[in-house]
């Protein structure tokens, strides 16, 4: 073999080794909401932190607005490895067979974020994430969005105002029962299709944290919004377990640190984003924003309380009791 050929071969091998060393590990992070929401901003923050802390060894590509996968498909895509990271709402794990997360959907179970964090940042939250492992999924963190409020095209002041209304819900049986307790007709619709469903009258109303309502422009097709803050909506940030455990240990450690910092950031901005959204909705003048009185709020609480009794078995009575113990909520007292 000529010396020149050997030299060219060596150069080629060296270059491809360098190329290989420089090829970043790509993490596709798919989600269904807009980029300018608590989850959207949290995902972007994680992408930036991950690049910084891994010094470019990992590259997080964020796909917002159901651009890659919709509600129904995204968990399957994660299990198959078509994407590596998601942050579905806790109300969307039922179809996967982990219905315990629906404990977060019970109406009025958390008075505020501080109460909620006792669960998400404590042993109950950790035990729930561990339930994903047999499904090939690893839970990394909980990210907040906020508390949901009802909207419709007719005023909502009493529970009776929602009677007979077709209400869009996420795929949670607990939320389904919550809507039935109000006499409304729940319909599961993927997040990406909600605006159109409201616009065309497929459904009459829905429930959302304000950041989701505003960034999807749902307020433009809903005349009335009542700040009931009756239920929580937040996320589990999850990864394909095999992919995660197969990462080089140093990169995985750096990504864990990036996730820790992103969680602090996402949870810090969540309330701010929802406050900004409320201002935006008010300014738009398209929706009347109603703040219920204490008595009106209590009427909603009482009307929805039977959900706690009817759906206790869905998530497990013990789990529900352990959450009540932390939050002080007692449906029997309503
Ligand atoms: C919804 O479907 O309403 C939410 O789960 C969307 C989201 O990810 O916040």
PDB file of N, CA, C and O in Angstrom, residues 50-97:
ATOM      1  N   UNK A  50     -29.019  22.952  29.119  1.00  0.00           N
ATOM      2  CA  UNK A  50     -28.432  21.660  28.737  1.00  0.00           C
ATOM      3  C   UNK A  50     -27.220  21.880  27.831  1.00  0.00           C
ATOM      4  O   UNK A  50     -26.169  21.248  28.013  1.00  0.00           O
ATOM      5  N   UNK A  51     -27.350  22.801  26.879  1.00  0.00           N
ATOM      6  CA  UNK A  51     -26.227  23.093  25.968  1.00  0.00           C
ATOM      7  C   UNK A  51     -25.049  23.646  26.759  1.00  0.00           C
ATOM      8  O   UNK A  51     -23.896  23.260  26.550  1.00  0.00           O
ATOM      9  N   UNK A  52     -25.370  24.536  27.698  1.00  0.00           N
ATOM     10  CA  UNK A  52     -24.334  25.199  28.496  1.00  0.00           C
ATOM     11  C   UNK A  52     -23.610  24.190  29.396  1.00  0.00           C
ATOM     12  O   UNK A  52     -22.384  24.090  29.375  1.00  0.00           O
ATOM     13  N   UNK A  53     -24.362  23.422  30.152  1.00  0.00           N
ATOM     14  CA  UNK A  53     -23.746  22.535  31.143  1.00  0.00           C
ATOM     15  C   UNK A  53     -23.065  21.323  30.509  1.00  0.00           C
ATOM     16  O   UNK A  53     -22.104  20.804  31.057  1.00  0.00           O
ATOM     17  N   UNK A  54     -23.568  20.863  29.369  1.00  0.00           N
ATOM     18  CA  UNK A  54     -22.907  19.717  28.714  1.00  0.00           C
ATOM     19  C   UNK A  54     -21.852  20.203  27.726  1.00  0.00           C
ATOM     20  O   UNK A  54     -21.226  19.397  27.049  1.00  0.00           O
ATOM     21  N   UNK A  55     -21.683  21.499  27.647  1.00  0.00           N
ATOM     22  CA  UNK A  55     -20.736  22.132  26.690  1.00  0.00           C
ATOM     23  C   UNK A  55     -21.008  21.631  25.275  1.00  0.00           C
ATOM     24  O   UNK A  55     -20.097  21.261  24.534  1.00  0.00           O
ATOM     25  N   UNK A  56     -22.267  21.600  24.939  1.00  0.00           N
ATOM     26  CA  UNK A  56     -22.653  21.253  23.567  1.00  0.00           C
ATOM     27  C   UNK A  56     -22.744  19.761  23.288  1.00  0.00           C
ATOM     28  O   UNK A  56     -23.061  19.354  22.175  1.00  0.00           O
ATOM     29  N   UNK A  57     -22.454  18.937  24.300  1.00  0.00           N
ATOM     30  CA  UNK A  57     -22.529  17.476  24.045  1.00  0.00           C
ATOM     31  C   UNK A  57     -23.978  17.033  23.876  1.00  0.00           C
ATOM     32  O   UNK A  57     -24.246  16.012  23.244  1.00  0.00           O
ATOM     33  N   UNK A  58     -24.911  17.764  24.489  1.00  0.00           N
ATOM     34  CA  UNK A  58     -26.332  17.436  24.299  1.00  0.00           C
ATOM     35  C   UNK A  58     -27.031  18.629  23.653  1.00  0.00           C
ATOM     36  O   UNK A  58     -26.761  19.776  23.989  1.00  0.00           O
ATOM     37  N   UNK A  59     -27.904  18.311  22.709  1.00  0.00           N
ATOM     38  CA  UNK A  59     -28.652  19.370  22.017  1.00  0.00           C
ATOM     39  C   UNK A  59     -30.137  19.070  22.177  1.00  0.00           C
ATOM     40  O   UNK A  59     -30.621  18.028  21.730  1.00  0.00           O
ATOM     41  N   UNK A  60     -30.827  19.979  22.860  1.00  0.00           N
ATOM     42  CA  UNK A  60     -32.266  19.779  23.076  1.00  0.00           C
ATOM     43  C   UNK A  60     -33.031  20.548  22.011  1.00  0.00           C
ATOM     44  O   UNK A  60     -32.868  21.764  21.869  1.00  0.00           O
ATOM     45  N   UNK A  61     -33.814  19.830  21.224  1.00  0.00           N
ATOM     46  CA  UNK A  61     -34.656  20.482  20.204  1.00  0.00           C
ATOM     47  C   UNK A  61     -36.081  20.512  20.726  1.00  0.00           C
ATOM     48  O   UNK A  61     -36.668  19.468  21.002  1.00  0.00           O
ATOM     49  N   UNK A  62     -36.624  21.721  20.875  1.00  0.00           N
ATOM     50  CA  UNK A  62     -37.979  21.857  21.428  1.00  0.00           C
ATOM     51  C   UNK A  62     -38.991  22.017  20.293  1.00  0.00           C
ATOM     52  O   UNK A  62     -38.809  22.850  19.403  1.00  0.00           O
ATOM     53  N   UNK A  63     -40.040  21.206  20.334  1.00  0.00           N
ATOM     54  CA  UNK A  63     -41.119  21.285  19.338  1.00  0.00           C
ATOM     55  C   UNK A  63     -42.426  21.638  20.043  1.00  0.00           C
ATOM     56  O   UNK A  63     -43.072  20.761  20.615  1.00  0.00           O
ATOM     57  N   UNK A  64     -42.819  22.923  20.038  1.00  0.00           N
ATOM     58  CA  UNK A  64     -44.051  23.322  20.736  1.00  0.00           C
ATOM     59  C   UNK A  64     -45.308  23.108  19.893  1.00  0.00           C
ATOM     60  O   UNK A  64     -45.216  22.645  18.743  1.00  0.00           O
ATOM     61  N   UNK A  65     -46.467  23.454  20.471  1.00  0.00           N
ATOM     62  CA  UNK A  65     -47.728  23.548  19.726  1.00  0.00           C
ATOM     63  C   UNK A  65     -48.147  22.293  18.971  1.00  0.00           C
ATOM     64  O   UNK A  65     -48.669  22.395  17.854  1.00  0.00           O
ATOM     65  N   UNK A  66     -47.895  21.140  19.509  1.00  0.00           N
ATOM     66  CA  UNK A  66     -48.236  19.856  18.864  1.00  0.00           C
ATOM     67  C   UNK A  66     -47.610  19.726  17.472  1.00  0.00           C
ATOM     68  O   UNK A  66     -48.135  19.002  16.623  1.00  0.00           O
ATOM     69  N   UNK A  67     -46.506  20.444  17.222  1.00  0.00           N
ATOM     70  CA  UNK A  67     -45.893  20.435  15.888  1.00  0.00           C
ATOM     71  C   UNK A  67     -45.421  19.029  15.513  1.00  0.00           C
ATOM     72  O   UNK A  67     -45.465  18.641  14.343  1.00  0.00           O
ATOM     73  N   UNK A  68     -44.971  18.288  16.498  1.00  0.00           N
ATOM     74  CA  UNK A  68     -44.451  16.943  16.209  1.00  0.00           C
ATOM     75  C   UNK A  68     -45.500  15.880  16.529  1.00  0.00           C
ATOM     76  O   UNK A  68     -45.796  15.027  15.702  1.00  0.00           O
ATOM     77  N   UNK A  69     -46.031  15.933  17.732  1.00  0.00           N
ATOM     78  CA  UNK A  69     -47.045  14.953  18.155  1.00  0.00           C
ATOM     79  C   UNK A  69     -48.166  15.623  18.926  1.00  0.00           C
ATOM     80  O   UNK A  69     -47.926  16.574  19.653  1.00  0.00           O
ATOM     81  N   UNK A  70     -49.370  15.080  18.771  1.00  0.00           N
ATOM     82  CA  UNK A  70     -50.526  15.590  19.514  1.00  0.00           C
ATOM     83  C   UNK A  70     -50.664  14.799  20.812  1.00  0.00           C
ATOM     84  O   UNK A  70     -49.981  13.792  21.011  1.00  0.00           O
ATOM     85  N   UNK A  71     -51.625  15.251  21.624  1.00  0.00           N
ATOM     86  CA  UNK A  71     -51.890  14.590  22.901  1.00  0.00           C
ATOM     87  C   UNK A  71     -51.876  13.071  22.835  1.00  0.00           C
ATOM     88  O   UNK A  71     -51.201  12.417  23.605  1.00  0.00           O
ATOM     89  N   UNK A  72     -52.672  12.558  21.909  1.00  0.00           N
ATOM     90  CA  UNK A  72     -52.900  11.109  21.877  1.00  0.00           C
ATOM     91  C   UNK A  72     -51.651  10.341  21.494  1.00  0.00           C
ATOM     92  O   UNK A  72     -51.464   9.216  21.908  1.00  0.00           O
ATOM     93  N   UNK A  73     -50.809  10.975  20.667  1.00  0.00           N
ATOM     94  CA  UNK A  73     -49.677  10.231  20.112  1.00  0.00           C
ATOM     95  C   UNK A  73     -48.394  10.381  20.913  1.00  0.00           C
ATOM     96  O   UNK A  73     -47.499   9.558  20.799  1.00  0.00           O
ATOM     97  N   UNK A  74     -48.299  11.453  21.707  1.00  0.00           N
ATOM     98  CA  UNK A  74     -46.963  11.785  22.211  1.00  0.00           C
ATOM     99  C   UNK A  74     -46.383  10.764  23.197  1.00  0.00           C
ATOM    100  O   UNK A  74     -45.189  10.494  23.156  1.00  0.00           O
ATOM    101  N   UNK A  75     -47.243  10.173  24.025  1.00  0.00           N
ATOM    102  CA  UNK A  75     -46.706   9.199  24.981  1.00  0.00           C
ATOM    103  C   UNK A  75     -46.195   7.955  24.273  1.00  0.00           C
ATOM    104  O   UNK A  75     -45.173   7.380  24.641  1.00  0.00           O
ATOM    105  N   UNK A  76     -46.925   7.564  23.235  1.00  0.00           N
ATOM    106  CA  UNK A  76     -46.487   6.400  22.464  1.00  0.00           C
ATOM    107  C   UNK A  76     -45.162   6.715  21.749  1.00  0.00           C
ATOM    108  O   UNK A  76     -44.254   5.885  21.717  1.00  0.00           O
ATOM    109  N   UNK A  77     -45.069   7.928  21.223  1.00  0.00           N
ATOM    110  CA  UNK A  77     -43.835   8.338  20.538  1.00  0.00           C
ATOM    111  C   UNK A  77     -42.645   8.295  21.500  1.00  0.00           C
ATOM    112  O   UNK A  77     -41.537   7.917  21.118  1.00  0.00           O
ATOM    113  N   UNK A  78     -42.883   8.654  22.749  1.00  0.00           N
ATOM    114  CA  UNK A  78     -41.810   8.624  23.747  1.00  0.00           C
ATOM    115  C   UNK A  78     -41.403   7.180  24.038  1.00  0.00           C
ATOM    116  O   UNK A  78     -40.221   6.849  24.106  1.00  0.00           O
ATOM    117  N   UNK A  79     -42.416   6.332  24.192  1.00  0.00           N
ATOM    118  CA  UNK A  79     -42.108   4.924  24.496  1.00  0.00           C
ATOM    119  C   UNK A  79     -41.347   4.265  23.349  1.00  0.00           C
ATOM    120  O   UNK A  79     -40.485   3.434  23.572  1.00  0.00           O
ATOM    121  N   UNK A  80     -41.681   4.675  22.120  1.00  0.00           N
ATOM    122  CA  UNK A  80     -41.009   4.095  20.957  1.00  0.00           C
ATOM    123  C   UNK A  80     -39.642   4.723  20.700  1.00  0.00           C
ATOM    124  O   UNK A  80     -38.884   4.246  19.871  1.00  0.00           O
ATOM    125  N   UNK A  81     -39.375   5.828  21.371  1.00  0.00           N
ATOM    126  CA  UNK A  81     -38.074   6.487  21.191  1.00  0.00           C
ATOM    127  C   UNK A  81     -38.057   7.474  20.034  1.00  0.00           C
ATOM    128  O   UNK A  81     -36.994   7.945  19.627  1.00  0.00           O
ATOM    129  N   UNK A  82     -39.224   7.807  19.471  1.00  0.00           N
ATOM    130  CA  UNK A  82     -39.275   8.788  18.377  1.00  0.00           C
ATOM    131  C   UNK A  82     -39.002  10.196  18.913  1.00  0.00           C
ATOM    132  O   UNK A  82     -38.519  11.060  18.193  1.00  0.00           O
ATOM    133  N   UNK A  83     -39.347  10.417  20.181  1.00  0.00           N
ATOM    134  CA  UNK A  83     -38.911  11.626  20.894  1.00  0.00           C
ATOM    135  C   UNK A  83     -38.334  11.146  22.217  1.00  0.00           C
ATOM    136  O   UNK A  83     -38.610  10.018  22.652  1.00  0.00           O
ATOM    137  N   UNK A  84     -37.534  12.011  22.841  1.00  0.00           N
ATOM    138  CA  UNK A  84     -36.869  11.577  24.075  1.00  0.00           C
ATOM    139  C   UNK A  84     -37.472  12.222  25.321  1.00  0.00           C
ATOM    140  O   UNK A  84     -37.329  11.713  26.417  1.00  0.00           O
ATOM    141  N   UNK A  85     -38.144  13.363  25.149  1.00  0.00           N
ATOM    142  CA  UNK A  85     -38.629  14.095  26.323  1.00  0.00           C
ATOM    143  C   UNK A  85     -39.984  14.738  26.056  1.00  0.00           C
ATOM    144  O   UNK A  85     -40.228  15.247  24.962  1.00  0.00           O
ATOM    145  N   UNK A  86     -40.846  14.692  27.086  1.00  0.00           N
ATOM    146  CA  UNK A  86     -42.178  15.310  27.010  1.00  0.00           C
ATOM    147  C   UNK A  86     -42.483  15.938  28.369  1.00  0.00           C
ATOM    148  O   UNK A  86     -41.812  15.640  29.355  1.00  0.00           O
ATOM    149  N   UNK A  87     -43.548  16.725  28.399  1.00  0.00           N
ATOM    150  CA  UNK A  87     -44.050  17.203  29.699  1.00  0.00           C
ATOM    151  C   UNK A  87     -45.579  17.234  29.637  1.00  0.00           C
ATOM    152  O   UNK A  87     -46.181  18.306  29.651  1.00  0.00           O
ATOM    153  N   UNK A  88     -46.197  16.055  29.592  1.00  0.00           N
ATOM    154  CA  UNK A  88     -47.667  16.046  29.513  1.00  0.00           C
ATOM    155  C   UNK A  88     -48.290  16.510  30.822  1.00  0.00           C
ATOM    156  O   UNK A  88     -47.690  16.393  31.890  1.00  0.00           O
ATOM    157  N   UNK A  89     -49.489  17.024  30.697  1.00  0.00           N
ATOM    158  CA  UNK A  89     -50.240  17.405  31.888  1.00  0.00           C
ATOM    159  C   UNK A  89     -50.500  16.137  32.706  1.00  0.00           C
ATOM    160  O   UNK A  89     -50.660  15.042  32.156  1.00  0.00           O
ATOM    161  N   UNK A  90     -50.572  16.301  34.028  1.00  0.00           N
ATOM    162  CA  UNK A  90     -50.775  15.145  34.916  1.00  0.00           C
ATOM    163  C   UNK A  90     -52.125  14.486  34.652  1.00  0.00           C
ATOM    164  O   UNK A  90     -52.351  13.345  35.067  1.00  0.00           O
ATOM    165  N   UNK A  91     -53.005  15.188  33.955  1.00  0.00           N
ATOM    166  CA  UNK A  91     -54.334  14.660  33.642  1.00  0.00           C
ATOM    167  C   UNK A  91     -54.314  13.706  32.451  1.00  0.00           C
ATOM    168  O   UNK A  91     -55.354  13.169  32.072  1.00  0.00           O
ATOM    169  N   UNK A  92     -53.138  13.479  31.875  1.00  0.00           N
ATOM    170  CA  UNK A  92     -53.091  12.713  30.619  1.00  0.00           C
ATOM    171  C   UNK A  92     -52.403  11.356  30.730  1.00  0.00           C
ATOM    172  O   UNK A  92     -52.060  10.750  29.707  1.00  0.00           O
ATOM    173  N   UNK A  93     -52.197  10.871  31.964  1.00  0.00           N
ATOM    174  CA  UNK A  93     -51.491   9.601  32.118  1.00  0.00           C
ATOM    175  C   UNK A  93     -52.427   8.398  32.231  1.00  0.00           C
ATOM    176  O   UNK A  93     -51.960   7.268  32.262  1.00  0.00           O
ATOM    177  N   UNK A  94     -53.736   8.659  32.313  1.00  0.00           N
ATOM    178  CA  UNK A  94     -54.700   7.564  32.421  1.00  0.00           C
ATOM    179  C   UNK A  94     -54.610   6.577  31.268  1.00  0.00           C
ATOM    180  O   UNK A  94     -54.492   5.362  31.495  1.00  0.00           O
ATOM    181  N   UNK A  95     -54.640   7.068  30.023  1.00  0.00           N
ATOM    182  CA  UNK A  95     -54.571   6.143  28.884  1.00  0.00           C
ATOM    183  C   UNK A  95     -53.307   5.267  28.891  1.00  0.00           C
ATOM    184  O   UNK A  95     -53.293   4.185  28.324  1.00  0.00           O
ATOM    185  N   UNK A  96     -52.263   5.720  29.573  1.00  0.00           N
ATOM    186  CA  UNK A  96     -51.025   4.931  29.683  1.00  0.00           C
ATOM    187  C   UNK A  96     -51.171   3.842  30.749  1.00  0.00           C
ATOM    188  O   UNK A  96     -50.362   2.931  30.849  1.00  0.00           O
ATOM    189  N   UNK A  97     -52.211   3.982  31.568  1.00  0.00           N
ATOM    190  CA  UNK A  97     -52.428   2.998  32.634  1.00  0.00           C
ATOM    191  C   UNK A  97     -51.922   3.462  33.986  1.00  0.00           C
ATOM    192  O   UNK A  97     -51.894   2.689  34.937  1.00  0.00           O
TER     193      UNK A  97
END
